[in-house]
Structure formats: structure tokens, C-alpha cells
Coordinates of C-alpha atoms in Angstrom, one line a residue:
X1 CA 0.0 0.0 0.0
X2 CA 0.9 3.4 -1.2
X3 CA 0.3 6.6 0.5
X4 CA -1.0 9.3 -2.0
X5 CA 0.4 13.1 -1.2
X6 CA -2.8 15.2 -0.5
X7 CA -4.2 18.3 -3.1
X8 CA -3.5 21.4 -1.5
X9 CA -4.5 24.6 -2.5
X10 CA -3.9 28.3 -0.2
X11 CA -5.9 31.1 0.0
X12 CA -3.9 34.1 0.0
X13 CA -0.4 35.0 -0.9
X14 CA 0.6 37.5 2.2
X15 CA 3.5 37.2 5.0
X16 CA 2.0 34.2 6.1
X17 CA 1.6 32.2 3.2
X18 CA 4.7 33.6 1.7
X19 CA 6.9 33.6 4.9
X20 CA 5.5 30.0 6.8
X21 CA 3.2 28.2 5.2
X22 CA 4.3 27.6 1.2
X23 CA 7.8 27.1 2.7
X24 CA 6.6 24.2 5.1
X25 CA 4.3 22.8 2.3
X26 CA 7.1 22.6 -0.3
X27 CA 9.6 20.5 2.1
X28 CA 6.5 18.4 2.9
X29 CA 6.1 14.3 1.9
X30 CA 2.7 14.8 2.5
X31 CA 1.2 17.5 0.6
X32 CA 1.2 18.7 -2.7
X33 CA 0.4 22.4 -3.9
X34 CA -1.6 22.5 -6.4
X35 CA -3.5 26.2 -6.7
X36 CA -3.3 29.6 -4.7
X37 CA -6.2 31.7 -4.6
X38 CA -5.4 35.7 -4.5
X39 CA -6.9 38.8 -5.6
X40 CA -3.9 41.4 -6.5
X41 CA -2.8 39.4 -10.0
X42 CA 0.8 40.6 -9.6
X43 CA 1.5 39.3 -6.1
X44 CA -0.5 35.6 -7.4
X45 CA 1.5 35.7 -10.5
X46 CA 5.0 36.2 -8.5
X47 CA 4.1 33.9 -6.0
X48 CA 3.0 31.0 -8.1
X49 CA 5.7 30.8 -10.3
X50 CA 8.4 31.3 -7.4
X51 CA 6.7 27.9 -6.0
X52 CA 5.9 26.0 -9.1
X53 CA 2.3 26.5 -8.3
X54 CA 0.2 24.8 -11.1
X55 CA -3.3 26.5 -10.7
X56 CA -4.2 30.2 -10.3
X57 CA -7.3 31.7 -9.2
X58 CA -8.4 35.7 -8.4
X59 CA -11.6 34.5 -6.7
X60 CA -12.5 31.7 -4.4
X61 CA -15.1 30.7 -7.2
X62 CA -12.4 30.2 -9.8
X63 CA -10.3 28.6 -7.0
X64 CA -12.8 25.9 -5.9
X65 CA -13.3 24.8 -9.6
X66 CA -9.9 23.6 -9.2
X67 CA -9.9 19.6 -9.2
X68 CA -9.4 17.0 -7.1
X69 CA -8.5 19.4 -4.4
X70 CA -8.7 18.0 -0.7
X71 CA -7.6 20.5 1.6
X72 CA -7.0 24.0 2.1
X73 CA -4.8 27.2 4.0
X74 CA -6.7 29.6 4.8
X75 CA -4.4 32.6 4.9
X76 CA -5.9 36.0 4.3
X77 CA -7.2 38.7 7.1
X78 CA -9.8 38.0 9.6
X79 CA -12.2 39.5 8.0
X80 CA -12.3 37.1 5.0
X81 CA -11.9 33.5 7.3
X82 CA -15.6 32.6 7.8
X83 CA -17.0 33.5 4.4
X84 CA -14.2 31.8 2.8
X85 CA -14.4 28.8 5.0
X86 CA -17.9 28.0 4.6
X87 CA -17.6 28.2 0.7
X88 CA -14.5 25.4 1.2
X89 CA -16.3 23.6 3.4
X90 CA -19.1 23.7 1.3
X91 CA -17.2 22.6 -1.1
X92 CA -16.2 19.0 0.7
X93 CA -12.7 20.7 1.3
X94 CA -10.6 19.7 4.7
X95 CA -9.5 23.3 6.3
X96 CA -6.6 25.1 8.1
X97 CA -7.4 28.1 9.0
X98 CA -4.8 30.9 10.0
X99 CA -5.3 32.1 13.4
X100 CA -8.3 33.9 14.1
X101 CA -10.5 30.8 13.4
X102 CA -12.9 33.9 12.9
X103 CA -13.9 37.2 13.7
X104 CA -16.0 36.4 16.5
X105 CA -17.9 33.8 18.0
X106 CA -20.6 33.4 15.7
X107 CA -18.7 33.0 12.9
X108 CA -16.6 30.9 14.8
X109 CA -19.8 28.7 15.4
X110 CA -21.1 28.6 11.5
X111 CA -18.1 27.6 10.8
X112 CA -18.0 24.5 13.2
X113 CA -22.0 23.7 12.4
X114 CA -20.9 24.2 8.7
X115 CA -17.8 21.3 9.1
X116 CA -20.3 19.2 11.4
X117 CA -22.3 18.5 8.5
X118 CA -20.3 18.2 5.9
X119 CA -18.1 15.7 7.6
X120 CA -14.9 18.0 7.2
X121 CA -12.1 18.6 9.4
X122 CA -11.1 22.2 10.4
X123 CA -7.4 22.9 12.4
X124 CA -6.3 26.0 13.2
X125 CA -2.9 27.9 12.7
X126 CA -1.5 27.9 16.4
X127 CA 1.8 26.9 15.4
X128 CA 3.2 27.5 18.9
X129 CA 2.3 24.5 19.7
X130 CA 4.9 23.4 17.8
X131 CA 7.3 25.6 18.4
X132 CA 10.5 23.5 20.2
X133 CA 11.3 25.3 23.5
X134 CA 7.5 25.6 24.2
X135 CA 6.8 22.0 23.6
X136 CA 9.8 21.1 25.7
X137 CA 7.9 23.7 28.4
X138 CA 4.8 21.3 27.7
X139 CA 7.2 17.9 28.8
X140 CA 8.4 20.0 31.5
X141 CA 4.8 20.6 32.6
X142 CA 3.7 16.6 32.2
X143 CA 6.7 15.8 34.2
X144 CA 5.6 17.5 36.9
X145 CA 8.8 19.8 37.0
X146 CA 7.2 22.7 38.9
X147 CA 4.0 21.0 40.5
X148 CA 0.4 22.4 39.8
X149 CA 0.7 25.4 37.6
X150 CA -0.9 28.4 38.9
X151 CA 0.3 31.4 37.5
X152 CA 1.6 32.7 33.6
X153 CA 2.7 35.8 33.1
X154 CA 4.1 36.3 29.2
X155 CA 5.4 39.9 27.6
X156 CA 4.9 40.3 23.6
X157 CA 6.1 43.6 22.3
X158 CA 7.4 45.9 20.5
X159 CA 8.1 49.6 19.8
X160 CA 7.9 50.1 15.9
X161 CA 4.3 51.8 16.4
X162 CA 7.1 54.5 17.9
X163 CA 8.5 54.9 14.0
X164 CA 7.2 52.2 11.7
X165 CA 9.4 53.7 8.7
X166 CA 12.9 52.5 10.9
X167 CA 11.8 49.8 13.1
X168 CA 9.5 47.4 10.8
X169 CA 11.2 45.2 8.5
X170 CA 10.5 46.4 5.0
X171 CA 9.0 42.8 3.9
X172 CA 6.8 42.7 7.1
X173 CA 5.5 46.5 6.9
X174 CA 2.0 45.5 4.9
X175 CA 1.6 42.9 7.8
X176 CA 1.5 45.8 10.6
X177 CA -0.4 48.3 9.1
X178 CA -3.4 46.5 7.9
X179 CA -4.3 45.6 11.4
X180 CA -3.6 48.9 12.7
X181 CA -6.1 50.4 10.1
X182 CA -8.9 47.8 9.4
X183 CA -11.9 48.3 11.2
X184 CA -13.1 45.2 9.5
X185 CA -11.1 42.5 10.9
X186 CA -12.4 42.7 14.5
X187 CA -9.6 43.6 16.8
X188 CA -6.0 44.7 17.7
X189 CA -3.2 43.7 19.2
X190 CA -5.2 41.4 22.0
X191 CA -7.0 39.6 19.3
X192 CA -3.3 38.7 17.5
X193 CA -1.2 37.4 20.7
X194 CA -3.9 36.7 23.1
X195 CA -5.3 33.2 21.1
X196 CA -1.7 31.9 21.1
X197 CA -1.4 31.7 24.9
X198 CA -4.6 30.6 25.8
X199 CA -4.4 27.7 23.5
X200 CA -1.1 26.9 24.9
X201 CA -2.2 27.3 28.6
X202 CA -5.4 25.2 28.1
X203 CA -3.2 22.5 25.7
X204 CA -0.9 22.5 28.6
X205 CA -3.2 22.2 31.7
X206 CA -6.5 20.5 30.0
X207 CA -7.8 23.9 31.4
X208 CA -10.3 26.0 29.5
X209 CA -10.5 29.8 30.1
X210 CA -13.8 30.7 32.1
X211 CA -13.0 34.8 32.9
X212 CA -11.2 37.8 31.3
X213 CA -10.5 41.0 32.9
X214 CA -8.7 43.5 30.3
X215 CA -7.5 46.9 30.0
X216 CA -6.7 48.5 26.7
X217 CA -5.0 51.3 25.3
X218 CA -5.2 53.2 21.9
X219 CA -1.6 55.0 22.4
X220 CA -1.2 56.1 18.6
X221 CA -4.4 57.9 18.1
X222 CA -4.5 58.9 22.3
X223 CA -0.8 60.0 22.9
X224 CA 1.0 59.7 19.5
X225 CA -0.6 62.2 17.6
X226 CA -2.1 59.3 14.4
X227 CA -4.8 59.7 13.0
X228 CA -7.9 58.0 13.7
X229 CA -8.2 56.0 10.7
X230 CA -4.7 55.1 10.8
X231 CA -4.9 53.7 14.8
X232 CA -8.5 52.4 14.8
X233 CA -7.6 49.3 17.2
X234 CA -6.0 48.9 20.5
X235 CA -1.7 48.9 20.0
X236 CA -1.3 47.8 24.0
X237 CA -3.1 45.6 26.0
X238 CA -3.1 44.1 29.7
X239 CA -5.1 40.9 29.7
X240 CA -5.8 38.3 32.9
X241 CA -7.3 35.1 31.6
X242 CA -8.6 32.7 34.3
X243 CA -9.4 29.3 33.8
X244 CA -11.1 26.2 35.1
X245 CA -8.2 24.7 37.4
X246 CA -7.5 28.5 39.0
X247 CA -4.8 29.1 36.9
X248 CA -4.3 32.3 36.3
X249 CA -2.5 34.1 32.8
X250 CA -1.5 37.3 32.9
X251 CA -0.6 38.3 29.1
X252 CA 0.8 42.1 28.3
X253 CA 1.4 43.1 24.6
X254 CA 1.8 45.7 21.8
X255 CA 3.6 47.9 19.9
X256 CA 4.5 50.5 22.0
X257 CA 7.4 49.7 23.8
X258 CA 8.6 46.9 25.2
X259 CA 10.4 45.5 28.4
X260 CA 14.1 43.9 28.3
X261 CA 14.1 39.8 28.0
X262 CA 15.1 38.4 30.9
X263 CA 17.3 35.4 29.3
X264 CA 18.8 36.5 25.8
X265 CA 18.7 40.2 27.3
X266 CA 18.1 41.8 23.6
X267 CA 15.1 40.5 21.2
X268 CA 15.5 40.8 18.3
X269 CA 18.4 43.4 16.8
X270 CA 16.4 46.7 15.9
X271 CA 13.8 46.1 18.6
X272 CA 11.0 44.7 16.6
X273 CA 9.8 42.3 19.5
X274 CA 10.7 40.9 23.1
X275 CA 9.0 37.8 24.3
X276 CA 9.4 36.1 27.3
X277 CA 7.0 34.7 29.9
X278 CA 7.1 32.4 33.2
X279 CA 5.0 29.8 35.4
X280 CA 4.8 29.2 38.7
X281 CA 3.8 26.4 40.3
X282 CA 3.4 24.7 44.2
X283 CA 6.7 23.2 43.4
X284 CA 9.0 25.4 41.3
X285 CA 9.0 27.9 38.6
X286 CA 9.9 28.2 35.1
X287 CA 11.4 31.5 32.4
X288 CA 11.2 30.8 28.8
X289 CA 12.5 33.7 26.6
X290 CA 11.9 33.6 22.7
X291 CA 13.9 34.5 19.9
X292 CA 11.6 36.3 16.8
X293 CA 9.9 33.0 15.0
X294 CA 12.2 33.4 11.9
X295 CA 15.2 32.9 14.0
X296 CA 17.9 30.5 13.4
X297 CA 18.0 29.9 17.7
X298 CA 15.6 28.0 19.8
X299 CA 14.7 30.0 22.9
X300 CA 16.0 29.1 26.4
X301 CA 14.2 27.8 29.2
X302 CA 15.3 28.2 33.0
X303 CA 13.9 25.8 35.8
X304 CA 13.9 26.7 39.7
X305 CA 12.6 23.4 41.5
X306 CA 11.8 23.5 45.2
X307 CA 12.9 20.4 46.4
X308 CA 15.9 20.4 44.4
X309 CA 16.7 24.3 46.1
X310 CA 16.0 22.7 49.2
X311 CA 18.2 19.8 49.0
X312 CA 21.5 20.8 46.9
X313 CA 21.2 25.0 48.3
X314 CA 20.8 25.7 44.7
X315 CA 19.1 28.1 42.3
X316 CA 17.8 28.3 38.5
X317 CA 19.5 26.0 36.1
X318 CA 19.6 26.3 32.0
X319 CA 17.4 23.6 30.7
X320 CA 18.8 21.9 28.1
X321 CA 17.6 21.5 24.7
X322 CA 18.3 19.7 21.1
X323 CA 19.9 21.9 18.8
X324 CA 17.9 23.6 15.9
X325 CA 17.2 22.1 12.6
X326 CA 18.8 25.3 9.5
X327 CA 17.7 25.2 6.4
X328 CA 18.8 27.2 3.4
X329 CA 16.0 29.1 1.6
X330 CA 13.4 28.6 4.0
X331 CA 12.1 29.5 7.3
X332 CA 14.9 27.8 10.2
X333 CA 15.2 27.1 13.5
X334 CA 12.0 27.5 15.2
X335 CA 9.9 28.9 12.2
X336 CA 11.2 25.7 10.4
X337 CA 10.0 23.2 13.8
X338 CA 6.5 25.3 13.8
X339 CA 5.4 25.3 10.5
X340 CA 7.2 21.9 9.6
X341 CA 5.5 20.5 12.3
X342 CA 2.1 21.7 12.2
X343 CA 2.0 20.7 8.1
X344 CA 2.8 17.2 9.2
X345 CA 0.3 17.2 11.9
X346 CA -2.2 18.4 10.1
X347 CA -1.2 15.1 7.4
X348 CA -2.0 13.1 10.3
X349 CA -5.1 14.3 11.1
X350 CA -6.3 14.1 7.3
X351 CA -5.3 10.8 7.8
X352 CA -7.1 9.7 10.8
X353 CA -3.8 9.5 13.0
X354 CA -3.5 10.9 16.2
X355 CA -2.7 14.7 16.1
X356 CA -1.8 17.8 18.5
X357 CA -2.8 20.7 15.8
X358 CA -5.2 23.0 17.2
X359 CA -9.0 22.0 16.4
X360 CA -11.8 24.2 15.5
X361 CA -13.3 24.3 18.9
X362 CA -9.7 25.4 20.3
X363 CA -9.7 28.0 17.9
X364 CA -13.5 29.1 18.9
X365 CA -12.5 29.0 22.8
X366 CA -9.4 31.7 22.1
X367 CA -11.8 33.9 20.2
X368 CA -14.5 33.5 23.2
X369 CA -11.6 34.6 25.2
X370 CA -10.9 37.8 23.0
X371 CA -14.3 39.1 23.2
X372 CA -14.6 38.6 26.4
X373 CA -11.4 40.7 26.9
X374 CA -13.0 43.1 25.2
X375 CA -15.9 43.1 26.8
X376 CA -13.9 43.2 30.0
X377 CA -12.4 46.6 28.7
X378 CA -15.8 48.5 28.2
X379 CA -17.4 47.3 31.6
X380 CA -13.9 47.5 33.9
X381 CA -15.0 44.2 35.0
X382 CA -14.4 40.1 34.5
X383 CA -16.2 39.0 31.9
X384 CA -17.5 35.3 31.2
X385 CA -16.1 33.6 28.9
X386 CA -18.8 31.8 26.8
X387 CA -18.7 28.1 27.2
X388 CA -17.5 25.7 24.0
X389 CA -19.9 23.5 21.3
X390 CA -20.0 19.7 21.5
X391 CA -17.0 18.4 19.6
X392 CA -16.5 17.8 16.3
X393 CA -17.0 14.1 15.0
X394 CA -13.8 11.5 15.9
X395 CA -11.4 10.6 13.6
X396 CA -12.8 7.9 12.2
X397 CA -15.3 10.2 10.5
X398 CA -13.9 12.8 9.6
X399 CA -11.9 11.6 6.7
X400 CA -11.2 8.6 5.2
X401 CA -7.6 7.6 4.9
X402 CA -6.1 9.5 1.8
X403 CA -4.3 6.0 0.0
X404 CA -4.1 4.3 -3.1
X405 CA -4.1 0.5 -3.0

């Protein structure tokens, strides 16, 4: 028996397709690309024949006529997820969808109820759950390295909303803007980092988030002198998730300023972001600090254990780690593990095999946890988080295998 690669086409040709997902795709056993979907002709034109991309389309119409397709990437703004995921899923097509899942919650829902009956399977792009020095945070947790988790506090910024023209990467400038300016695609800077931590958390701890308590800031349009239309979401955020088990995860981010890492001691070289968080737990403690996720370095990971303090007189020690994978021409390091990893994953859940990618309903329950935030902001109070759908079918019905005899 033969294992046949699986049709895949993408949907959009922006940073993320460009930057992650084509390049994971291409070095992929499992996949083959067959068609991109994108509306400025130039940028499809460039992009398809830089990838060897067979089939072209301008409109999701055009793109769904392509055949023998069986899955899709979903990478375009958040705005454009849920009408372009029903029409694949309408379509028979298996879906990963970049992060948002959705806008908000109801779209978030049509999409599931849409997949329910159709019999497809949608993942969502939370590639930190493959990212290397997270997942080795994830072993550390199963091991019981720290005890019962009870407290996350993570730092994501930046300062190029200070002067965009020097601090943003030319290639990534389009990326910033957009979401600084679009009133369509339903948030700011909370709705971009917040989803990645509270999946983590909840993969972590089998926790789900049940409160948020947020406070926001508009600091371009408020203290920087921009223009409405050019600030029209929050660029800073202070977030406090709580969840079933009493953990507690205190996210701040944006693109404002940013704090001083507490392991590499830089970020990244012009100051284009810091990240960095910690745990604490009845037993010990943990500090991971990130690298940007197109660098060639894993992060590093420090462990404080009570026992062990108590016994050898001792204090944090470097946790060790395998080295990174490099590759030339193509995302390395940790961009490389992520997307590399979440492309095979999402093989194996195609194929019925047991998989870690982030599911539809994971991707719901972040978005439940935005609006809640946001919510939070308005009313300067917790706000419920609204509880999850029944899940999706199991494996065996999702898909059948993808073979030839």
C-alpha cells in the first residue's frame, strides 16, 4: 500500500503564506500544492511561479473549480476567514485556517455547524504549539517539573508603532499596518497574541478559560498624535485570563514599547519584538525567553525546583535543549520546527492518526476569550467567557484515509 500526497490549495499570498506556510508545504512528503487563490494578479502571479504553483485563481469561485482538491490554507485577514471557510467547506474541502479561526464567536460557530455536517475537518494555525522550546515547556509541565501550575505571566512587544518607517522590517511592513487600520477584521493587538497563549495554557493544563478582565489602550491615536483612521484598534493591551483549574494568565502586549528579556537580554536586533514569559507552580518555577519565530535559535528555558533548592542550596538552572534544525532558503530554527511540524500534523489528522494541531473548537474557545477581553475593557470588569460546542466528529469520521491501493 501506497500513501497518496494530499491536493493542496492556499488562500492568500501575504507574509503568512509567503513567509511559513508555502515554505513548510514545499519541504513536505505529504502535501502537494496545487492552486493559490489571490486577488492582487501581480502578487499571485510572482508567487506561483516562485513555487511552481500549477493553478491560479483571483476569486474563491475560480479557486474551488480547481480539481481533485482536498484541503485548504486559509491565509488572508480575519475579516475574509468565515465566508471563505464555509464556501471550502461547502465545497467537501478539509481546512486550516490561520489564526483567528474567525472574527468572533458566531462566525466561529457557523463555521464548526458548517464542518459538522459536511463531515470535514477544520485545524487552526497555532503553530506555537509546535514551536521547540515551548513544547519542551509542555514535557516540563507533564513531568511535573514545577508541580500544579498556577500562574503565567508572558510579555509580547514591540516599539515600531514608535517609527514604523525604521523599526519594521520592509518585507513585514503591509503585515503591521493593515491591522492597525482595518476596522473590518475585528480587533487589535489582543486579538493577534492573546489566542496563542490561551491555546497553549489550556493545551498544557486541560484547562479551559472561564473569565477575562482587560485593559486597553489606543496609544497612537491617544498619545501619539495618528490619525484615527490610521490607529482604529487597540496597540497595547493588559489581559488576565482565568481558567477552570484557578490558573491564572497574565498576558501584556503591543507595539509600543517593550520590556528587556530576561534570558537572551536583547530580542531581536532593531527592537522589533521581546518575548518572554514564566509559570509558577506549588513546586518550582519556570522562564522561557523567545527568539523572533524566523530565527535561526531556539529560545531558552530556566527551571527553579523547590525540592531540588532545598536539598542541593541551589538556584535556576539552563534547561537543556536539542539543537535547531537550519535550512537554506526557507524559514529555520523554530519557524522551520512550527510550520514543519504543524504541516505534518495536520497530514495526520487528514489521515485519521492521532494529532496535536489545534481544532476548530480550540480555535473558537481563544476567540471567546478575546471578546470577552474586550468586553472586559468597556465594563472595567471580568467577563465570562462563553462556554464551548460539542465536539466535532472523531477521527474515524472525519476523513477517510487519503491512500491508493
Amino acid at each position: 500500500m501506497s500513501q497518496q500526497r494530499i491536493r493542496i490549495g492556499i488562500v492568500g499570498a501575504g507574509i503568512a503564506a509567503v513567509s511559513a506556510h508555502l515554505p513548510a508545504l514545499a519541504q513536505s512528503e505529504d502535501f502537494e500544492i496545487v492552486a493559490l487563490c489571490e486577488r492582487n494578479s501581480e502578487r499571485l502571479a510572482a508567487v506561483a511561479r516562485q513555487w511552481g504553483i500549477p493553478h491560479t485563481a483571483e476569486s474563491i469561485e475560480e479557486f474551488l473549480r480547481v480539481p481533485d482538491l482536498h484541503a485548504v490554507i486559509i491565509a488572508t485577514p480575519p475579516e475574509s476567514h468565515a465566508p471563505l471557510a464555509l464556501a471550502c467547506i461547502e465545497a467537501g474541502l478539509h481546512l486550516l485556517v490561520e489564526k483567528p479561526l474567525a472574527a468572533d464567536v458566531p462566525q466561529c460557530e457557523a463555521i464548526l455547524d458548517a464542518a459538522r455536517r459536511q463531515g470535514v475537518a477544520v485545524a487552526v494555525n497555532h503553530e506555537k504549539r509546535f514551536h521547540p522550546t515551548l513544547q519542551r515547556i509542555a514535557a516540563l509541565l507533564r513531568e511535573g517539573a514545577i508541580g500544579d501550575p498556577w500562574y503565567c505571566g508572558v510579555h509580547w512587544a514591540s516599539t515600531v508603532k514608535l517609527a514604523p518607517d525604521s523599526f519594521i522590517p520592509p518585507e513585514f511592513d503591509e503585515g503591521y499596518r493593515w491591522r492597525w487600520q482595518s476596522r473590518a477584521i475585528g480587533g487589535g493587538i489582543v486579538q493577534d497574541h492573546l489566542p496563542h497563549y490561551v491555546d497553549l495554557l489550556s493545551q498544557w493544563t486541560r484547562a479551559v478559560p472561564v473569565g477575562a478582565y482587560a485593559h486597553l489602550w489606543n496609544l497612537g491615536r491617544d498619545r501619539l498624535g495618528w490619525e484615527t483612521a490610521k490607529s482604529v484598534w487597540e496597540d497595547m493591551g493588559l489581559v488576565l485570563i482565568r481558567f477552570s483549574t484557578g490558573l491564572v494568565l497574565r498576558l501584556e502586549t503591543g507595539v509600543v514599547g517593550r520590556s528587556l528579556s530576561p534570558l537572551w537580554s536583547q530580542g531581536s536586533g532593531i527592537g522589533e519584538w521581546t518575548e518572554y514569559g514564566y509559570l509558577l507552580g506549588t513546586e518550582g518555577q519556570i522562564v522561557f525567553d523567545l527568539l523572533p519565530w524566523d530565527s535561526s535559535e531556539n529560545g531558552r528555558i530556566a527551571l527553579w525546583q523547590l525540592e531540588r533548592a532545598k536539598r542541593e542550596k541551589t538556584g535556576w538552572a539552563l534547561v537543556e535543549q536539542a539543537e535547531p534544525s537550519r535550512r537554506h532558503g526557507s524559514p529555520s530554527g523554530a519557524a522551520h520546527a512550527m510550520f514543519g511540524g504543524q504541516i505534518r500534523d495536520f497530514a495526520r489528522l487528514l489521515r485519521g492518526e492521532p494529532a496535536v494541531i489545534a481544532t476548530g473548537q480550540d480555535g473558537r474557545m481563544t476567540i471567546a476569550a478575546v471578546e470577552a477581553a474586550y468586553q472586559s475593557a468597556v465594563s472595567r470588569r471580568e467577563c465570562p467567557i462563553s462556554g464551548e460546542l460539542a465536539q466535532l466528529p472523531g477521527k474515524s469520521t472525519i476523513l477517510e484515509p487519503i491512500v491508493e491501493m
